[in-house]
CSV table of C-alpha atoms in Angstrom, one decimal:
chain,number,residue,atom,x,y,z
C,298,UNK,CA,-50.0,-65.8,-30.4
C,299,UNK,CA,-50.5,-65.0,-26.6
C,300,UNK,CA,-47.1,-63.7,-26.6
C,301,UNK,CA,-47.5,-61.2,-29.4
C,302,UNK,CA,-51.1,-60.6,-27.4
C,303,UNK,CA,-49.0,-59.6,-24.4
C,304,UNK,CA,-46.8,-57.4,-26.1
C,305,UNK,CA,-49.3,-55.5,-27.6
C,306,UNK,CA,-50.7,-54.8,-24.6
C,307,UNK,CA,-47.2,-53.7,-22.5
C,308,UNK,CA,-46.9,-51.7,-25.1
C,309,UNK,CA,-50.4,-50.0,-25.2
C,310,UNK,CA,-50.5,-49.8,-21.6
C,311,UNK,CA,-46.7,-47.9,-21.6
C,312,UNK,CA,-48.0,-45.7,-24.0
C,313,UNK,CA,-51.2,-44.7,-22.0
C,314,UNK,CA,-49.4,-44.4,-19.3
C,315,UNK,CA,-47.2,-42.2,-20.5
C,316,UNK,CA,-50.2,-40.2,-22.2
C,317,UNK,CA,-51.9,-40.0,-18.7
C,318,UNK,CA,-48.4,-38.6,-17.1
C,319,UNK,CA,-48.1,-35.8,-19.8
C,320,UNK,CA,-51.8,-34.9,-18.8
C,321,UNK,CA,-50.7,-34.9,-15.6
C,322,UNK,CA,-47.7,-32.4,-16.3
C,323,UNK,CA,-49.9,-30.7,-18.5
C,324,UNK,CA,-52.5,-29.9,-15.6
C,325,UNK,CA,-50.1,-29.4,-13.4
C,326,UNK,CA,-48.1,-26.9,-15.5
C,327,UNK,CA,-51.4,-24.8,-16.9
C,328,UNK,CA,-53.2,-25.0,-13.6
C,329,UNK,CA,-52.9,-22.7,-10.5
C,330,UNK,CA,-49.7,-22.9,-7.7
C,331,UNK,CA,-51.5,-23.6,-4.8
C,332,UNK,CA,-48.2,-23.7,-2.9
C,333,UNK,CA,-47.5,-20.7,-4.1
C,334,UNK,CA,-50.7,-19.3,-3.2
C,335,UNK,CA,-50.0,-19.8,0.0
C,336,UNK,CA,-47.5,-17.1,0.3
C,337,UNK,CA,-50.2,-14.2,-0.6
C,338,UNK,CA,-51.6,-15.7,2.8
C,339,UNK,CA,-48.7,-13.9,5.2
C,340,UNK,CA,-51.2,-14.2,8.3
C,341,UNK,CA,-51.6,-18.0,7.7
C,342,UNK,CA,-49.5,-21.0,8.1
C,343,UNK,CA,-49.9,-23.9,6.1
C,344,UNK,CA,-49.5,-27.6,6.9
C,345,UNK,CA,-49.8,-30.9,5.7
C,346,UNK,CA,-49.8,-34.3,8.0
C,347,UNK,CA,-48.1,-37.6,6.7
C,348,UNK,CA,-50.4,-40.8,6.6
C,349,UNK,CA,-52.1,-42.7,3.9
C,350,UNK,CA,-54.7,-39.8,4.2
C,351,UNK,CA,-53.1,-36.5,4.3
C,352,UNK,CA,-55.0,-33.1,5.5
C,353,UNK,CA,-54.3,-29.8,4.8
C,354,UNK,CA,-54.8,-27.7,7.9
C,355,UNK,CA,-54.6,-23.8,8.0
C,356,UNK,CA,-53.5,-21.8,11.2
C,357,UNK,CA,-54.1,-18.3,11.7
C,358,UNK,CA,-50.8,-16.8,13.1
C,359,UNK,CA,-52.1,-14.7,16.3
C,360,UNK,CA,-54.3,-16.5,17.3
C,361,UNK,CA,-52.5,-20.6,16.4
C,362,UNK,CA,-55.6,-22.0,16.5
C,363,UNK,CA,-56.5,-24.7,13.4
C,364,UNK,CA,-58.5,-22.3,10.8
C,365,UNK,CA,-59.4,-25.3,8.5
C,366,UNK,CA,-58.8,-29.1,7.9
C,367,UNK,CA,-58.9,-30.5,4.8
C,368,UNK,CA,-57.4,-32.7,2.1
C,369,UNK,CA,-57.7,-30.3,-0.5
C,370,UNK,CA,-54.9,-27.6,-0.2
C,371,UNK,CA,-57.4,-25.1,-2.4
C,372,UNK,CA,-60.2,-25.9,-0.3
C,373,UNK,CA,-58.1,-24.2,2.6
C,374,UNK,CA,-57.0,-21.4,0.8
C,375,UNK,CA,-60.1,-21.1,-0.1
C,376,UNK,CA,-61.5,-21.1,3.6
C,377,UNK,CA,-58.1,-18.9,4.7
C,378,UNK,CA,-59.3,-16.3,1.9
C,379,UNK,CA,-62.8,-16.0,3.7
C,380,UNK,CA,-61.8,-15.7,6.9
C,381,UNK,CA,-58.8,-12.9,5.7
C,382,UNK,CA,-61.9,-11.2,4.5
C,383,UNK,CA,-64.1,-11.3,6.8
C,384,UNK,CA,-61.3,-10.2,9.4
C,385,UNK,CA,-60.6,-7.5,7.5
C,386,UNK,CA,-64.5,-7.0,6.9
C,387,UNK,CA,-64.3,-6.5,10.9
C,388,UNK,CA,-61.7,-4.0,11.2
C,389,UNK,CA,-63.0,-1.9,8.4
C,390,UNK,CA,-66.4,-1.6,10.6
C,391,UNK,CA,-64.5,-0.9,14.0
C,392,UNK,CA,-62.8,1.9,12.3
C,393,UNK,CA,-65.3,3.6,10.1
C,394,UNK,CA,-67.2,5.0,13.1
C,395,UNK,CA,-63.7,6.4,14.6
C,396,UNK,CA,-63.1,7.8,10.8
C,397,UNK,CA,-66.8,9.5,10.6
C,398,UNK,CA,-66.0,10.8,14.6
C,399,UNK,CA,-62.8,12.4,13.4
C,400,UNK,CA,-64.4,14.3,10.2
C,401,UNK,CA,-67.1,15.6,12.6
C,402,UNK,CA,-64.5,16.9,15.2
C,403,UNK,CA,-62.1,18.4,12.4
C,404,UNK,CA,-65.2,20.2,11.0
C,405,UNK,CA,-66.3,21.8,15.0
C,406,UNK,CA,-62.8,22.5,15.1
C,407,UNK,CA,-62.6,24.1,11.9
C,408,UNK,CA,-65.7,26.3,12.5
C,409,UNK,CA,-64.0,27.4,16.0
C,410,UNK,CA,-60.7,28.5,14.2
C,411,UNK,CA,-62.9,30.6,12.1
C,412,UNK,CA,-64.7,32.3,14.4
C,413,UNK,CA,-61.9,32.7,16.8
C,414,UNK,CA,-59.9,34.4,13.6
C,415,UNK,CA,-63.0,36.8,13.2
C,416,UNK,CA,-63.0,37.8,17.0
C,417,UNK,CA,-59.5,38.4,16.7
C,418,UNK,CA,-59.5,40.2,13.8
C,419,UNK,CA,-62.8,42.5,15.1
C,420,UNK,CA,-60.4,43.1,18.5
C,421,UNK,CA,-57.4,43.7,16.8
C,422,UNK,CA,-59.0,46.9,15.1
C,423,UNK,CA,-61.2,47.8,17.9
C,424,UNK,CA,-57.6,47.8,19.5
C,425,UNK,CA,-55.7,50.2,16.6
C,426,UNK,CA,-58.8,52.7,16.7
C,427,UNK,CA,-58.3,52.4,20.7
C,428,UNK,CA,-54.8,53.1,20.3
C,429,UNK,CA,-55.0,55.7,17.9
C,430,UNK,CA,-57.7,57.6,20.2
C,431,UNK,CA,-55.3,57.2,23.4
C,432,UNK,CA,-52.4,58.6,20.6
C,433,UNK,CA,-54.7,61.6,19.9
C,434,UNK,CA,-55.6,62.1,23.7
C,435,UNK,CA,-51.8,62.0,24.9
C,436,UNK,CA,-50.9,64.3,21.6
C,437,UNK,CA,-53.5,66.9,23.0
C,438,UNK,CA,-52.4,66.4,26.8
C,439,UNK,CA,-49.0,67.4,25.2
C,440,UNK,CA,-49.9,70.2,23.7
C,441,UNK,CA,-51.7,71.3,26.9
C,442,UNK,CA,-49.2,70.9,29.4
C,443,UNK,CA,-46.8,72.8,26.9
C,444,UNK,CA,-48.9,75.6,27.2
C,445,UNK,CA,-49.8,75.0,30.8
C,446,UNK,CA,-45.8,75.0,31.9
C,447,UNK,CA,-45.5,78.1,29.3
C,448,UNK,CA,-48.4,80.0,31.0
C,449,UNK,CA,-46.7,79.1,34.5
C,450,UNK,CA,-43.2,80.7,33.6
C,451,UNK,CA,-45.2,83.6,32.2
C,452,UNK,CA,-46.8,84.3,35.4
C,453,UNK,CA,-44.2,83.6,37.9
C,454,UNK,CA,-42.5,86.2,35.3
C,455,UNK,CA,-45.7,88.6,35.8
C,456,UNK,CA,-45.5,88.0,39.5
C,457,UNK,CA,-42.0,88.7,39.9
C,458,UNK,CA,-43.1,92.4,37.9
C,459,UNK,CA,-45.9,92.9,40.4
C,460,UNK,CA,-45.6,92.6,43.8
C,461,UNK,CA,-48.9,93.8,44.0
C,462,UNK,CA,-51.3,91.5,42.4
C,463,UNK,CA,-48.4,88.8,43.9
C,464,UNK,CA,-51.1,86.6,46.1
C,465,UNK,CA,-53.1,86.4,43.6
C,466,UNK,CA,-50.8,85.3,40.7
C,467,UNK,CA,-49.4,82.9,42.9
C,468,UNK,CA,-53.1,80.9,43.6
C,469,UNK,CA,-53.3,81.0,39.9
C,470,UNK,CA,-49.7,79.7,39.7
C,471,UNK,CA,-50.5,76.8,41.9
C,472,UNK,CA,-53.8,75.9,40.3
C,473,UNK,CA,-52.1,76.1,37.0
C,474,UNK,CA,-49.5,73.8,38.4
C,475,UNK,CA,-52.2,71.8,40.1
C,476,UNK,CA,-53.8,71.5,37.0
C,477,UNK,CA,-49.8,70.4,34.8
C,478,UNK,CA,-49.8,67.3,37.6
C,479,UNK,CA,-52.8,66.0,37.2
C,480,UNK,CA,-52.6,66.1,32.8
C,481,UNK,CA,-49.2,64.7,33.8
C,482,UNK,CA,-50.6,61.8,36.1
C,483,UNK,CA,-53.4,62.0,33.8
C,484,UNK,CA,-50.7,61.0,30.1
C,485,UNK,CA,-48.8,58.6,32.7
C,486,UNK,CA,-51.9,56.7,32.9
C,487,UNK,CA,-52.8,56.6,29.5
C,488,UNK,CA,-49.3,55.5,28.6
C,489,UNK,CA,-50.0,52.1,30.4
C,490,UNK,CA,-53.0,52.0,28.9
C,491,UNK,CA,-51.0,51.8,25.4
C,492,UNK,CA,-48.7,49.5,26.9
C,493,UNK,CA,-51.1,47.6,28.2
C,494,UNK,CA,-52.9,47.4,24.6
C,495,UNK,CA,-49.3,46.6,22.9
C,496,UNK,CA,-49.3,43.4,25.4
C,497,UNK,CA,-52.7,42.6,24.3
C,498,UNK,CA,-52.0,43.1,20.8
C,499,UNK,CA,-49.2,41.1,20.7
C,500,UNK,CA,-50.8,38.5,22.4
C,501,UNK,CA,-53.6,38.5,19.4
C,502,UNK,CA,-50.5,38.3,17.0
C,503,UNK,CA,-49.4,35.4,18.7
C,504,UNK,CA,-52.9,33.6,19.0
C,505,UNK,CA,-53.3,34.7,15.1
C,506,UNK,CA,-49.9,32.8,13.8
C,507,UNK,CA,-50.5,30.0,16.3
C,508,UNK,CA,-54.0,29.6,14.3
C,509,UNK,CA,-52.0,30.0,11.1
C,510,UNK,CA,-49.8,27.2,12.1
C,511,UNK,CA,-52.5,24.8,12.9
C,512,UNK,CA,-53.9,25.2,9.1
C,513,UNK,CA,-55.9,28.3,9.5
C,514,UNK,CA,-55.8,31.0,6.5
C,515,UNK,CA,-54.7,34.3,7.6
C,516,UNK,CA,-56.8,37.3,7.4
C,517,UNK,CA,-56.0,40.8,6.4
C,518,UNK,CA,-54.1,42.1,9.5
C,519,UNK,CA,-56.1,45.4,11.1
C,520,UNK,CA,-54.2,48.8,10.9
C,521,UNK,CA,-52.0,49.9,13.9
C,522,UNK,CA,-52.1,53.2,15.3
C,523,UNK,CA,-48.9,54.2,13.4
C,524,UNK,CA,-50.0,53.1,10.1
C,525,UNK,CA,-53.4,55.2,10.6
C,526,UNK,CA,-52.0,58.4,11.7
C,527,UNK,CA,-49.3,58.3,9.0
C-alpha cells in the first residue's frame, strides 16, 4: 500500500514539475528579452557578478562609473532608461538656448541683407541717371568743341584774308583755343568720372551676386546709361 502511495506521488510530483517548467518556458517565451534590451542601450554596458547572489550592475560608457546595482536585470534597464533620459533631457536644454540665439541672428542678418539690397539698388540708379547726365554733358562738350575747332579754322582762314583786322582775329583765335583746352580738360575729367562710376558699379554688381549667393533674392537690376539713352 505505501508503495503504490509513493508512486502516486513520484508520479504527481513529475507531472507538476513538468507543468511548472512549461510555465516557466511559457513566461519566458511570451515575456520581454531583457538581454536583448540591453542592446537598445549602446551608451551602457551590462554586467552580471557570479556568487550565490548575483547583481546586475549598469555602467555608463564615458564616464565607467557603476550607474546601477541590482539583482534584477529590468530594474537596471529600467534605471539606465532614466538616466539615457535625463542625459538627453540635459543636452536638449544646453542647446535650445544656442538654437533660439541662431534664429535671432539669422533674422538681424536677414533684415541687414535687405536693407543693404535696397541701398544698393537706390545707388545703383542714382549711379545710371549719374552716368547718363555725365553721357549727356560729354555728348554736348562734343558738339562744342566741334564747333569751337570749326570756328578756329574759320578764323585763322579769315585772318589769313585780312591782314588787317590780323591782331585782332588772332586774340579771338587764342581765346577760342583757350576756350577748346579747357572743354577738352574739362570731357577728360568727366571721362574718369564715368570710369570711376563703372568701378563703382561693378563693385555694387559684385556686392549684389555676393548677396544673391548667401540666400538673398535678387531685385530688379537699375537701368544703365546705355539702356536709357537707347
Amino acid at each position: 500500500m505505501t508503495t503504490k502511495i509513493s508512486k502516486i506521488l513520484v508520479v504527481f510530483v513529475t507531472a507538476a514539475s513538468i507543468a511548472f517548467l512549461g510555465i516557466a518556458v511559457g513566461i519566458s517565451k511570451l515575456g520581454p528579452n531583457w538581454r536583448e534590451e540591453t542592446q537598445n542601450l549602446s551608451d551602457y554596458t551590462f554586467a552580471q557578478t557570479a556568487g550565490e547572489t548575483p547583481q546586475w550592475t549598469s555602467t555608463q560608457r564615458t564616464e565607467g562609473q557603476p550607474l546601477a546595482t541590482a539583482a534584477s536585470l529590468p530594474n537596471v534597464i529600467s534605471k539606465s532608461y532614466d538616466d539615457a533620459a535625463r542625459r538627453n533631457q540635459e543636452k536638449t536644454a544646453a542647446v535650445t538656448p544656442q538654437i533660439e540665439n541662431l534664429k535671432q541672428q539669422i533674422a538681424r542678418i536677414s533684415e541687414l541683407i535687405k536693407a543693404d539690397e535696397l541701398g544698393i539698388a537706390k545707388r545703383e540708379e542714382q549711379l545710371a541717371l549719374a552716368l547718363e547726365d555725365v553721357g549727356k554733358q560729354i555728348q554736348a562738350l562734343s558738339t562744342d568743341g566741334e564747333r569751337l575747332a570749326t570756328q578756329a579754322v574759320e578764323i585763322r582762314a579769315v585772318a589769313e584774308r585780312t591782314r588787317e583786322s590780323g591782331m585782332r582775329l588772332k586774340r579771338q583765335r587764342i581765346q577760342i583755343e583757350t576756350d577748346l583746352f579747357r572743354l577738352t580738360d574739362q570731357k577728360r575729367h568727366l571721362l574718369d568720372l564715368v570710369y570711376q562710376m563703372e568701378g563703382i558699379l561693378q563693385r555694387l554688381r559684385d556686392r549684389e551676386q555676393q548677396l544673391i549667393d548667401q540666400g538673398a533674392v535678387p531685385v530688379e537690376a537699375a537701368p544703365t546709361a546705355e539702356t536709357a539713352s537707347t
